[in-house]
Amino acid sequence: MTAVQAFENLCEVKISPWIRAMRRVFYCGEWLQSHTLHIHMLAAPDFLGFTNIIEMATQHAAVVRRGLRLQTLGNDLIELFGTRSVHPVGVQVGGFYTAPAVTDVANIVERLQAAKQEADDLVRWTASLSLPQEEQVFVSVALRHPTEYPMNEGRIVSSAGLDIDCHEYPAHFREHQVPHSTALHALLQDKPYLVGPLARINLNHDRLPVELRELLTRCGFSFPSQNMFHSIVARAAECWLAIDEALRLLQDYASPSQAAITWQARAGTCMMATEAPRGLLWHHYDLDAAGRVQTARIVPPTSQNQARIEEDLRYSFENLDLNQSDDALRLHGETVIRNYDPCISCATHFLQLEVQRD
Amino acid sequence: MTESCHKISPPSHDQNQQSLIRVIGIGSSHGVDQVGWLVCDRLQATVNGENVDWKWCRTPTQLPQLIQDCAAVVIIDAILSEHSTGQVICLAWPLQQNHYQSVCSSHAINVIEALQLAETLEQLPSHTYLLGLTVTSRDENATSVVDNAIPQIEHELTRIVDRVAEHSSCDL
């Protein structure tokens, strides 16, 4: 979507209100699917003392079933527009390849309505988890939109006062190589920063629906928060938002006259930023006159969080009683890293720990 | 490669969902990882069965929801095994401990763990089978691997369908 929108900006494609709304629904599906998977399969077992979701399911079957239902709903929202739920292919420059049938949307609307109570329950449940109280100093970075909770439009803002257009990204954010890693690290004014659900809510809590804000308050949560362990609650809140927003946008669905706008390719440079489930995603392209990509640069959220993750690990271990077994220390490290929901392949048992004890 | 056209007839005495056999191909659009999807594409074109349902799945995390409301599920995926390329391994649930080695998954949980989760949640069909198509390298040509293995996969699927039908008859 980020690439498509970058190309549309370059080619001055004016998408219809229908396309804009349905792209937002598409993002709702992405967030719901990604967040529910992370909450139930990766993060929650940590906070409940289980090794994995299978163990957790022996004592919290209803919770796990609810998580799987919501994840499936997210997948089906994506598939409604993307043809398939993983690496969806339904989006094109100018709109979508097809528009979903009214009957298919009606089915999803019914499921979204039924999911509202489950979304409430999910927020309450994550807020009831025993989460470490560990405040840190960090800068949050996310998109901000004049009126909406940001998904695929907005300016790039930070909790340190940054407020820029996506074209100004390279002037403020710097990617560089570090000797100990094959991953590039990204810095904002030479410092690590946070992207992702917690950063988004920190910078956009006033854009949450009133009902959600009141629910969070009743659960004893207020944002902004400088506690990374509150990320699980931020994800649950965004699941609530995704269901509510998708319902709002699909409630009066009607098939459009066109699922896509025709457009003309042109040469030039284009950039775009959107909010992937894991955080701010920025793209840069150079195109030739035929619309072929000559150069591309993609800065994903997990890459942007690398420096912050390392900073967090250092802080966490410096403030932890290290008189514990290697396994306990490893689990603590993994739990800290999982707050950032790095790409799934990194989020399961992956950490190699070397402990030097005097 | 000659395509065969087999009529594999699952039990047709019961039209409701509980007689449904669901075949799920796990894979992606990349390299040899396409195997599960390609097998489903080929079988759907050649297998003639009213009560056979076909699904294409990208990650094992989707399995617990996909395998509900059916009498039997057959999961098809590429596997690494000590056998030669293209060899088809058919395993019936519950698996024996020595039938598999837990491998790290790039998708939160692997196929075995997804089925264990479904079993814990009492969502596992009474007949669950894994059809593994052996690959020995990520650089292998998925289409060639599938082309050579299709006759054996059809044979295994026929055996599974017959077994499910036999059990369904005994349940009546």
Short mmCIF file of C-alpha atoms in Angstrom, two decimals:
data_model
loop_
_atom_site.label_atom_id
_atom_site.label_comp_id
_atom_site.label_asym_id
_atom_site.label_seq_id
_atom_site.Cartn_x
_atom_site.Cartn_y
_atom_site.Cartn_z
CA MET A 1 0.00 0.00 0.00
CA THR A 2 2.85 2.35 0.85
CA ALA A 3 4.39 1.79 -2.59
CA VAL A 4 1.03 2.19 -4.34
CA GLN A 5 0.32 5.46 -2.56
CA ALA A 6 3.82 6.77 -3.32
CA PHE A 7 3.26 6.10 -7.02
CA GLU A 8 -0.19 7.70 -6.88
CA ASN A 9 1.26 10.86 -5.37
CA LEU A 10 3.87 11.05 -8.15
CA CYS A 11 1.29 10.45 -10.88
CA GLU A 12 -1.27 12.78 -9.25
CA VAL A 13 -3.89 10.05 -8.99
CA LYS A 14 -6.93 11.27 -7.10
CA ILE A 15 -8.56 8.20 -5.57
CA SER A 16 -12.27 8.12 -4.86
CA PRO A 17 -13.73 8.32 -1.33
CA TRP A 18 -14.73 4.65 -1.71
CA ILE A 19 -11.15 3.60 -2.44
CA ARG A 20 -9.82 5.67 0.45
CA ALA A 21 -12.33 4.18 2.88
CA MET A 22 -11.80 0.60 1.75
CA ARG A 23 -8.03 0.94 2.02
CA ARG A 24 -8.57 1.95 5.61
CA VAL A 25 -10.68 -1.19 6.11
CA PHE A 26 -7.86 -3.19 4.58
CA TYR A 27 -5.48 -1.73 7.18
CA CYS A 28 -7.97 -2.58 9.93
CA GLY A 29 -7.68 -6.21 8.83
CA GLU A 30 -3.88 -6.07 8.83
CA TRP A 31 -3.73 -4.58 12.33
CA LEU A 32 -6.33 -6.96 13.75
CA GLN A 33 -4.63 -10.04 12.31
CA SER A 34 -1.12 -9.03 13.31
CA HIS A 35 -1.94 -7.73 16.79
CA THR A 36 -4.10 -10.70 17.83
CA LEU A 37 -1.44 -13.14 16.67
CA HIS A 38 1.20 -11.30 18.67
CA ILE A 39 -0.91 -10.82 21.81
CA HIS A 40 -1.95 -14.46 22.10
CA MET A 41 0.88 -16.47 20.57
CA LEU A 42 3.91 -14.43 21.50
CA ALA A 43 3.37 -11.94 24.33
CA ALA A 44 0.65 -13.21 26.67
CA PRO A 45 2.38 -16.53 27.50
CA ASP A 46 5.29 -14.48 28.88
CA PHE A 47 3.06 -12.52 31.27
CA LEU A 48 1.12 -15.58 32.43
CA GLY A 49 4.16 -17.77 33.04
CA PHE A 50 3.63 -20.21 30.18
CA THR A 51 6.24 -21.47 27.76
CA ASN A 52 3.96 -21.12 24.75
CA ILE A 53 0.36 -20.71 23.63
CA ILE A 54 -0.29 -24.47 23.77
CA GLU A 55 0.48 -24.52 27.47
CA MET A 56 -1.53 -21.33 27.92
CA ALA A 57 -4.52 -22.91 26.16
CA THR A 58 -4.73 -25.66 28.78
CA GLN A 59 -5.78 -23.05 31.35
CA HIS A 60 -7.08 -20.18 29.22
CA ALA A 61 -8.87 -22.00 26.39
CA ALA A 62 -11.64 -19.40 26.05
CA VAL A 63 -9.10 -16.59 25.76
CA VAL A 64 -7.10 -18.43 23.11
CA ARG A 65 -10.24 -19.32 21.13
CA ARG A 66 -11.30 -15.67 21.21
CA GLY A 67 -7.86 -14.66 19.95
CA LEU A 68 -8.01 -17.12 17.08
CA ARG A 69 -11.51 -15.92 16.12
CA LEU A 70 -10.37 -12.30 16.03
CA GLN A 71 -7.25 -13.25 14.07
CA THR A 72 -9.40 -15.07 11.51
CA LEU A 73 -11.67 -12.01 11.27
CA GLY A 74 -8.59 -9.90 10.53
CA ASN A 75 -7.44 -12.35 7.87
CA ASP A 76 -10.89 -12.35 6.27
CA LEU A 77 -11.01 -8.54 6.21
CA ILE A 78 -7.69 -8.55 4.36
CA GLU A 79 -8.89 -11.25 1.98
CA LEU A 80 -12.04 -9.26 1.23
CA PHE A 81 -9.89 -6.74 -0.64
CA GLY A 82 -6.54 -8.45 -1.01
CA THR A 83 -7.70 -11.77 -2.53
CA ARG A 84 -5.56 -13.62 0.00
CA SER A 85 -4.67 -12.84 3.60
CA VAL A 86 -0.88 -13.26 3.41
CA HIS A 87 1.04 -11.14 0.89
CA PRO A 88 -2.28 -9.79 -0.40
CA VAL A 89 -2.42 -8.91 -4.10
CA GLY A 90 -5.74 -7.10 -4.50
CA VAL A 91 -4.37 -3.57 -4.25
CA GLN A 92 -3.20 -1.72 -7.35
CA VAL A 93 -2.16 1.80 -8.24
CA GLY A 94 -5.42 3.67 -8.57
CA GLY A 95 -7.50 1.43 -6.30
CA PHE A 96 -8.26 -2.28 -6.12
CA TYR A 97 -8.45 -5.00 -8.76
CA THR A 98 -11.97 -5.90 -7.69
CA ALA A 99 -14.64 -4.66 -5.31
CA PRO A 100 -16.11 -7.14 -2.86
CA ALA A 101 -19.69 -8.25 -3.36
CA VAL A 102 -22.34 -6.64 -1.16
CA THR A 103 -23.27 -10.06 0.28
CA ASP A 104 -19.66 -10.77 1.28
CA VAL A 105 -19.42 -7.41 3.02
CA ALA A 106 -22.75 -8.01 4.78
CA ASN A 107 -21.37 -11.28 6.20
CA ILE A 108 -18.25 -9.55 7.48
CA VAL A 109 -20.32 -6.71 9.00
CA GLU A 110 -22.32 -9.27 10.97
CA ARG A 111 -19.09 -10.80 12.28
CA LEU A 112 -17.66 -7.38 13.12
CA GLN A 113 -20.76 -6.55 15.14
CA ALA A 114 -20.42 -9.80 17.06
CA ALA A 115 -16.71 -9.07 17.61
CA LYS A 116 -17.30 -5.73 19.37
CA GLN A 117 -17.93 -7.39 22.72
CA GLU A 118 -14.89 -9.63 22.23
CA ALA A 119 -12.78 -6.55 21.51
CA ASP A 120 -13.98 -5.00 24.78
CA ASP A 121 -13.11 -8.21 26.60
CA LEU A 122 -9.67 -8.33 24.95
CA VAL A 123 -8.80 -4.82 26.16
CA ARG A 124 -9.98 -5.64 29.68
CA TRP A 125 -8.08 -8.92 29.69
CA THR A 126 -4.74 -7.45 28.55
CA ALA A 127 -5.18 -4.60 31.04
CA SER A 128 -5.61 -7.17 33.82
CA LEU A 129 -2.30 -8.91 33.10
CA SER A 130 0.46 -8.51 35.61
CA LEU A 131 2.80 -6.25 33.66
CA PRO A 132 6.21 -5.07 34.91
CA GLN A 133 6.31 -1.47 36.05
CA GLU A 134 9.30 -0.16 34.16
CA GLU A 135 9.25 3.40 32.86
CA GLN A 136 11.94 4.47 30.42
CA VAL A 137 12.89 7.58 28.54
CA PHE A 138 12.32 7.21 24.80
CA VAL A 139 10.98 9.20 21.86
CA SER A 140 7.83 7.95 20.12
CA VAL A 141 7.47 8.43 16.37
CA ALA A 142 4.30 7.88 14.33
CA LEU A 143 2.03 9.42 11.74
CA ARG A 144 -0.51 12.00 12.78
CA HIS A 145 -3.60 12.88 10.77
CA PRO A 146 -5.67 16.06 11.20
CA THR A 147 -8.81 14.15 12.16
CA GLU A 148 -8.32 10.37 12.22
CA TYR A 149 -6.30 7.78 14.07
CA PRO A 150 -3.50 7.38 11.51
CA MET A 151 -3.22 4.31 9.32
CA ASN A 152 -2.07 5.15 5.80
CA GLU A 153 -2.06 8.96 5.78
CA GLY A 154 -0.54 11.72 7.85
CA ARG A 155 2.55 13.69 8.78
CA ILE A 156 5.45 12.15 10.68
CA VAL A 157 5.54 13.42 14.25
CA SER A 158 7.48 12.64 17.41
CA SER A 159 7.07 13.16 21.12
CA ALA A 160 10.12 15.45 20.91
CA GLY A 161 8.31 17.92 18.67
CA LEU A 162 9.09 16.66 15.17
CA ASP A 163 6.36 17.40 12.62
CA ILE A 164 7.37 16.73 9.01
CA ASP A 165 6.08 15.59 5.67
CA CYS A 166 7.20 12.11 4.55
CA HIS A 167 9.49 13.74 1.95
CA GLU A 168 11.55 15.23 4.77
CA TYR A 169 12.23 11.81 6.35
CA PRO A 170 15.82 11.46 5.02
CA ALA A 171 16.77 14.84 6.46
CA HIS A 172 15.90 13.76 10.00
CA PHE A 173 16.26 9.96 10.11
CA ARG A 174 19.54 8.23 9.39
CA GLU A 175 20.16 4.55 8.71
CA HIS A 176 23.63 3.23 9.34
CA GLN A 177 25.61 0.04 9.70
CA VAL A 178 26.71 -1.14 13.13
CA PRO A 179 29.66 -3.54 13.47
CA HIS A 180 27.84 -6.16 15.53
CA SER A 181 24.75 -6.53 13.36
CA THR A 182 23.74 -7.32 9.80
CA ALA A 183 20.66 -5.12 10.28
CA LEU A 184 20.81 -1.40 9.65
CA HIS A 185 20.03 0.78 12.65
CA ALA A 186 17.93 3.91 12.29
CA LEU A 187 18.35 7.04 14.41
CA LEU A 188 16.36 10.23 14.74
CA GLN A 189 18.72 13.13 15.31
CA ASP A 190 21.34 10.52 16.25
CA LYS A 191 19.19 8.85 18.91
CA PRO A 192 17.13 5.62 19.00
CA TYR A 193 13.37 6.00 18.81
CA LEU A 194 10.23 3.89 19.05
CA VAL A 195 7.68 3.11 16.36
CA GLY A 196 4.68 0.79 16.70
CA PRO A 197 1.34 0.62 18.52
CA LEU A 198 2.58 2.17 21.76
CA ALA A 199 4.19 5.06 19.86
CA ARG A 200 1.01 5.52 17.81
CA ILE A 201 -1.24 5.62 20.85
CA ASN A 202 1.20 7.88 22.70
CA LEU A 203 0.97 10.42 19.90
CA ASN A 204 -2.67 9.92 18.88
CA HIS A 205 -4.65 8.95 22.00
CA ASP A 206 -6.88 11.97 21.43
CA ARG A 207 -7.88 10.45 18.07
CA LEU A 208 -9.18 7.23 19.69
CA PRO A 209 -12.98 6.88 19.82
CA VAL A 210 -14.40 8.25 23.06
CA GLU A 211 -15.83 4.84 23.95
CA LEU A 212 -12.36 3.28 23.74
CA ARG A 213 -10.71 6.05 25.73
CA GLU A 214 -13.31 5.60 28.47
CA LEU A 215 -12.77 1.82 28.45
CA LEU A 216 -9.03 2.28 28.87
CA THR A 217 -9.60 4.74 31.70
CA ARG A 218 -11.91 2.28 33.48
CA CYS A 219 -9.16 -0.33 33.08
CA GLY A 220 -6.71 2.00 34.77
CA PHE A 221 -4.72 2.88 31.69
CA SER A 222 -3.87 6.27 30.32
CA PHE A 223 -1.61 7.24 27.47
CA PRO A 224 1.01 8.44 26.77
CA SER A 225 2.95 5.71 28.54
CA GLN A 226 6.71 5.28 28.82
CA ASN A 227 6.38 1.63 29.88
CA MET A 228 7.18 -0.69 26.96
CA PHE A 229 5.26 -3.52 28.67
CA HIS A 230 2.07 -1.52 28.00
CA SER A 231 2.54 -2.37 24.32
CA ILE A 232 0.24 -5.39 24.71
CA VAL A 233 -2.56 -3.10 25.94
CA ALA A 234 -1.85 -0.69 23.08
CA ARG A 235 -2.22 -3.59 20.64
CA ALA A 236 -5.49 -4.69 22.22
CA ALA A 237 -6.78 -1.12 22.01
CA GLU A 238 -5.87 -1.00 18.32
CA CYS A 239 -7.73 -4.29 17.78
CA TRP A 240 -10.81 -2.59 19.30
CA LEU A 241 -10.24 0.40 17.04
CA ALA A 242 -9.80 -1.78 13.95
CA ILE A 243 -13.11 -3.58 14.54
CA ASP A 244 -14.95 -0.34 15.29
CA GLU A 245 -13.49 1.48 12.31
CA ALA A 246 -14.07 -1.37 9.85
CA LEU A 247 -17.69 -1.57 11.02
CA ARG A 248 -18.16 2.16 10.63
CA LEU A 249 -16.76 2.12 7.08
CA LEU A 250 -18.55 -1.03 5.91
CA GLN A 251 -21.92 -0.43 7.55
CA ASP A 252 -23.46 1.26 4.48
CA TYR A 253 -21.33 -0.48 1.88
CA ALA A 254 -22.35 -0.16 -1.75
CA SER A 255 -20.47 -1.43 -4.78
CA PRO A 256 -18.55 1.36 -6.51
CA SER A 257 -18.88 2.27 -10.18
CA GLN A 258 -15.12 1.63 -10.47
CA ALA A 259 -12.79 -0.27 -8.15
CA ALA A 260 -9.82 1.66 -9.59
CA ILE A 261 -9.00 4.96 -11.25
CA THR A 262 -7.06 4.99 -14.51
CA TRP A 263 -3.71 6.74 -14.40
CA GLN A 264 -0.68 7.70 -16.47
CA ALA A 265 2.85 6.75 -15.49
CA ARG A 266 5.46 9.46 -15.25
CA ALA A 267 9.11 9.68 -14.32
CA GLY A 268 10.16 11.06 -10.98
CA THR A 269 10.92 10.50 -7.32
CA CYS A 270 8.24 9.64 -4.80
CA MET A 271 8.04 8.84 -1.12
CA MET A 272 5.33 7.71 1.26
CA ALA A 273 4.88 6.70 4.88
CA THR A 274 2.14 4.54 6.37
CA GLU A 275 1.55 2.75 9.66
CA ALA A 276 2.09 -0.99 9.25
CA PRO A 277 0.91 -3.02 12.26
CA ARG A 278 4.42 -2.91 13.73
CA GLY A 279 4.91 0.79 13.11
CA LEU A 280 5.98 3.50 10.71
CA LEU A 281 6.96 2.24 7.27
CA TRP A 282 8.70 4.57 4.81
CA HIS A 283 9.31 4.02 1.08
CA HIS A 284 11.33 5.95 -1.49
CA TYR A 285 11.26 5.27 -5.27
CA ASP A 286 12.69 6.65 -8.48
CA LEU A 287 10.60 5.79 -11.54
CA ASP A 288 11.29 6.12 -15.26
CA ALA A 289 8.78 7.53 -17.76
CA ALA A 290 7.22 4.08 -18.25
CA GLY A 291 6.59 3.77 -14.52
CA ARG A 292 9.36 1.22 -13.97
CA VAL A 293 11.12 1.34 -10.61
CA GLN A 294 14.76 2.34 -11.02
CA THR A 295 15.70 2.57 -7.35
CA ALA A 296 13.86 1.66 -4.20
CA ARG A 297 14.50 2.18 -0.53
CA ILE A 298 12.27 0.66 2.14
CA VAL A 299 12.68 1.39 5.85
CA PRO A 300 10.45 -1.02 7.80
CA PRO A 301 9.36 -0.55 11.41
CA THR A 302 11.34 -3.47 12.80
CA SER A 303 14.53 -1.97 11.39
CA GLN A 304 13.69 1.39 12.94
CA ASN A 305 13.22 -0.24 16.33
CA GLN A 306 16.57 -2.10 16.31
CA ALA A 307 18.50 0.62 18.12
CA ARG A 308 15.65 1.15 20.61
CA ILE A 309 15.51 -2.61 21.30
CA GLU A 310 19.22 -2.68 22.11
CA GLU A 311 18.89 0.41 24.29
CA ASP A 312 15.97 -1.21 26.11
CA LEU A 313 17.85 -4.47 26.64
CA ARG A 314 20.79 -2.59 28.13
CA TYR A 315 18.49 -0.59 30.43
CA SER A 316 16.45 -3.65 31.43
CA PHE A 317 19.43 -5.81 32.33
CA GLU A 318 21.16 -2.96 34.18
CA ASN A 319 18.08 -2.67 36.38
CA LEU A 320 17.46 -6.38 36.85
CA ASP A 321 18.71 -8.64 39.60
CA LEU A 322 21.09 -10.77 37.55
CA ASN A 323 21.33 -13.43 40.24
CA GLN A 324 19.11 -15.75 38.23
CA SER A 325 19.61 -18.75 36.00
CA ASP A 326 20.68 -18.26 32.41
CA ASP A 327 17.24 -19.49 31.28
CA ALA A 328 15.47 -16.88 33.41
CA LEU A 329 17.73 -14.14 32.08
CA ARG A 330 17.16 -15.33 28.52
CA LEU A 331 13.38 -15.31 29.01
CA HIS A 332 13.57 -11.76 30.37
CA GLY A 333 15.55 -10.65 27.30
CA GLU A 334 13.08 -12.33 24.95
CA THR A 335 10.14 -10.71 26.77
CA VAL A 336 11.72 -7.27 26.40
CA ILE A 337 12.29 -7.85 22.69
CA ARG A 338 8.78 -9.22 22.14
CA ASN A 339 7.32 -5.88 23.31
CA TYR A 340 8.48 -4.56 19.94
CA ASP A 341 6.92 -7.40 17.95
CA PRO A 342 9.85 -7.68 15.59
CA CYS A 343 9.19 -9.71 12.45
CA ILE A 344 7.73 -13.05 13.56
CA SER A 345 10.82 -15.04 12.70
CA CYS A 346 12.64 -13.07 15.37
CA ALA A 347 9.95 -13.14 18.02
CA THR A 348 9.98 -16.79 19.08
CA HIS A 349 12.74 -18.48 21.02
CA PHE A 350 15.71 -17.01 19.27
CA LEU A 351 17.96 -15.32 21.83
CA GLN A 352 21.48 -16.62 22.37
CA LEU A 353 22.68 -15.41 25.69
CA GLU A 354 26.26 -15.42 26.95
CA VAL A 355 26.63 -14.68 30.61
CA GLN A 356 29.97 -13.83 32.17
CA ARG A 357 29.77 -14.28 35.89
CA ASP A 358 32.54 -13.19 38.25
CA MET B 1 3.73 -34.68 -17.78
CA THR B 2 0.40 -36.48 -18.20
CA GLU B 3 -2.28 -35.32 -15.83
CA SER B 4 -4.36 -38.06 -14.37
CA CYS B 5 -8.01 -37.58 -13.66
CA HIS B 6 -9.08 -39.62 -10.68
CA LYS B 7 -12.44 -39.88 -9.14
CA ILE B 8 -11.82 -40.08 -5.42
CA SER B 9 -15.24 -40.35 -3.88
CA PRO B 10 -15.47 -39.44 -0.24
CA PRO B 11 -18.49 -40.75 1.69
CA SER B 12 -21.57 -39.27 0.10
CA HIS B 13 -24.15 -40.73 2.45
CA ASP B 14 -24.07 -37.64 4.63
CA GLN B 15 -24.23 -34.22 3.03
CA ASN B 16 -23.71 -32.16 6.16
CA GLN B 17 -20.43 -30.54 7.16
CA GLN B 18 -19.43 -33.41 9.42
CA SER B 19 -18.74 -35.61 6.37
CA LEU B 20 -16.47 -33.02 4.86
CA ILE B 21 -12.86 -33.83 4.11
CA ARG B 22 -10.79 -30.69 4.07
CA VAL B 23 -7.50 -30.68 2.22
CA ILE B 24 -5.20 -27.82 3.20
CA GLY B 25 -2.04 -26.94 1.33
CA ILE B 26 0.48 -24.95 3.34
CA GLY B 27 2.92 -22.89 1.36
CA SER B 28 3.72 -19.56 -0.18
CA SER B 29 4.41 -18.10 -3.60
CA HIS B 30 8.18 -18.40 -3.15
CA GLY B 31 10.47 -21.13 -4.49
CA VAL B 32 10.14 -24.64 -3.13
CA ASP B 33 7.80 -23.31 -0.45
CA GLN B 34 5.10 -23.37 -3.15
CA VAL B 35 4.82 -27.15 -2.90
CA GLY B 36 1.78 -27.34 -0.60
CA TRP B 37 -0.17 -24.83 -2.69
CA LEU B 38 0.80 -26.45 -6.02
CA VAL B 39 -0.32 -29.87 -4.82
CA CYS B 40 -3.71 -28.43 -3.87
CA ASP B 41 -3.98 -26.66 -7.22
CA ARG B 42 -3.28 -29.94 -9.04
CA LEU B 43 -5.50 -32.12 -6.88
CA GLN B 44 -8.44 -29.72 -7.04
CA ALA B 45 -8.32 -29.97 -10.82
CA THR B 46 -8.22 -33.75 -10.87
CA VAL B 47 -9.98 -34.96 -7.74
CA ASN B 48 -13.70 -35.26 -8.19
CA GLY B 49 -15.43 -35.20 -4.82
CA GLU B 50 -18.53 -33.43 -3.57
CA ASN B 51 -17.46 -33.60 0.04
CA VAL B 52 -13.88 -32.47 -0.47
CA ASP B 53 -13.07 -28.92 0.51
CA TRP B 54 -9.84 -27.20 -0.56
CA LYS B 55 -7.94 -24.52 1.36
CA TRP B 56 -4.65 -22.75 0.76
CA CYS B 57 -2.90 -21.62 3.89
CA ARG B 58 0.19 -19.46 4.34
CA THR B 59 1.10 -19.94 7.97
CA PRO B 60 0.39 -22.74 10.47
CA THR B 61 -1.11 -20.09 12.79
CA GLN B 62 -4.20 -20.18 10.56
CA LEU B 63 -4.68 -23.95 10.98
CA PRO B 64 -6.66 -24.12 14.28
CA GLN B 65 -9.45 -22.05 12.72
CA LEU B 66 -9.28 -23.67 9.26
CA ILE B 67 -9.68 -27.24 10.49
CA GLN B 68 -13.00 -26.74 12.27
CA ASP B 69 -16.31 -28.15 11.04
CA CYS B 70 -15.01 -31.07 9.06
CA ALA B 71 -14.83 -34.81 9.61
CA ALA B 72 -11.28 -35.15 8.37
CA VAL B 73 -8.41 -32.88 7.49
CA VAL B 74 -5.42 -33.60 5.28
CA ILE B 75 -2.58 -31.10 5.57
CA ILE B 76 -0.07 -30.99 2.75
CA ASP B 77 3.29 -29.30 3.20
CA ALA B 78 6.88 -29.51 2.11
CA ILE B 79 9.07 -31.29 4.65
CA LEU B 80 12.73 -31.94 5.19
CA SER B 81 13.30 -35.63 5.84
CA GLU B 82 15.91 -38.33 5.43
CA HIS B 83 14.06 -39.57 2.36
CA SER B 84 14.76 -38.60 -1.24
CA THR B 85 13.25 -35.60 -2.98
CA GLY B 86 9.62 -36.09 -3.89
CA GLN B 87 9.03 -38.91 -1.42
CA VAL B 88 5.61 -38.60 0.18
CA ILE B 89 5.30 -39.29 3.88
CA CYS B 90 1.82 -39.89 5.27
CA LEU B 91 1.37 -39.48 9.01
CA ALA B 92 -1.83 -39.93 10.99
CA TRP B 93 -2.50 -37.94 14.16
CA PRO B 94 -1.55 -38.49 16.91
CA LEU B 95 2.04 -38.59 15.78
CA GLN B 96 4.60 -40.86 17.33
CA GLN B 97 7.43 -38.95 18.98
CA ASN B 98 10.01 -40.36 16.59
CA HIS B 99 8.01 -39.33 13.51
CA TYR B 100 9.14 -35.77 13.62
CA GLN B 101 11.71 -33.48 15.03
CA SER B 102 10.55 -30.14 16.29
CA VAL B 103 12.02 -27.45 14.10
CA CYS B 104 11.96 -23.77 14.66
CA SER B 105 9.31 -22.09 12.62
CA SER B 106 9.36 -18.74 10.98
CA HIS B 107 5.67 -18.32 11.80
CA ALA B 108 5.25 -18.28 15.58
CA ILE B 109 4.21 -21.96 15.67
CA ASN B 110 4.89 -24.79 13.28
CA VAL B 111 2.39 -27.26 11.82
CA ILE B 112 2.77 -29.79 14.64
CA GLU B 113 2.36 -27.10 17.29
CA ALA B 114 -0.68 -25.68 15.49
CA LEU B 115 -2.31 -29.13 15.58
CA GLN B 116 -1.34 -29.56 19.22
CA LEU B 117 -3.01 -26.23 19.94
CA ALA B 118 -6.13 -27.31 18.06
CA GLU B 119 -6.17 -30.57 20.02
CA THR B 120 -5.82 -28.68 23.33
CA LEU B 121 -8.77 -26.50 22.28
CA GLU B 122 -10.78 -29.61 21.26
CA GLN B 123 -10.93 -28.32 17.69
CA LEU B 124 -9.06 -31.17 16.00
CA PRO B 125 -11.12 -33.32 13.61
CA SER B 126 -11.30 -37.00 14.52
CA HIS B 127 -9.28 -37.85 11.41
CA THR B 128 -6.17 -35.72 10.94
CA TYR B 129 -3.44 -36.55 8.47
CA LEU B 130 -0.22 -34.94 7.38
CA LEU B 131 1.04 -35.52 3.86
CA GLY B 132 4.62 -34.36 3.70
CA LEU B 133 6.35 -33.95 0.35
CA THR B 134 10.09 -34.28 0.84
CA VAL B 135 12.37 -31.56 -0.41
CA THR B 136 16.10 -31.58 0.26
CA SER B 137 17.00 -28.05 -0.76
CA ARG B 138 15.29 -24.65 -0.91
CA ASP B 139 16.65 -24.29 -4.46
CA GLU B 140 14.65 -27.18 -5.85
CA ASN B 141 12.08 -26.59 -8.55
CA ALA B 142 8.71 -26.84 -6.83
CA THR B 143 6.78 -27.71 -10.00
CA SER B 144 9.10 -30.62 -10.86
CA VAL B 145 8.93 -31.95 -7.31
CA VAL B 146 5.13 -31.82 -7.37
CA ASP B 147 4.84 -33.29 -10.90
CA ASN B 148 6.82 -36.37 -9.87
CA ALA B 149 5.01 -36.82 -6.58
CA ILE B 150 1.39 -36.33 -7.68
CA PRO B 151 0.63 -40.03 -8.40
CA GLN B 152 1.83 -41.02 -4.93
CA ILE B 153 -0.06 -38.14 -3.30
CA GLU B 154 -3.27 -39.16 -5.08
CA HIS B 155 -2.71 -42.73 -3.91
CA GLU B 156 -2.25 -41.58 -0.29
CA LEU B 157 -5.28 -39.30 -0.48
CA THR B 158 -7.39 -42.20 -1.81
CA ARG B 159 -6.29 -44.38 1.11
CA ILE B 160 -7.16 -41.62 3.57
CA VAL B 161 -10.58 -41.08 2.01
CA ASP B 162 -11.30 -44.83 2.12
CA ARG B 163 -10.19 -44.98 5.75
CA VAL B 164 -12.45 -42.05 6.68
CA ALA B 165 -15.36 -43.64 4.81
CA GLU B 166 -14.80 -46.93 6.63
CA HIS B 167 -14.83 -45.20 10.01
CA SER B 168 -17.89 -43.17 9.05
CA SER B 169 -19.74 -46.39 8.16
CA CYS B 170 -18.80 -47.93 11.50
CA ASP B 171 -20.17 -44.82 13.29
CA LEU B 172 -23.63 -45.23 11.72
#
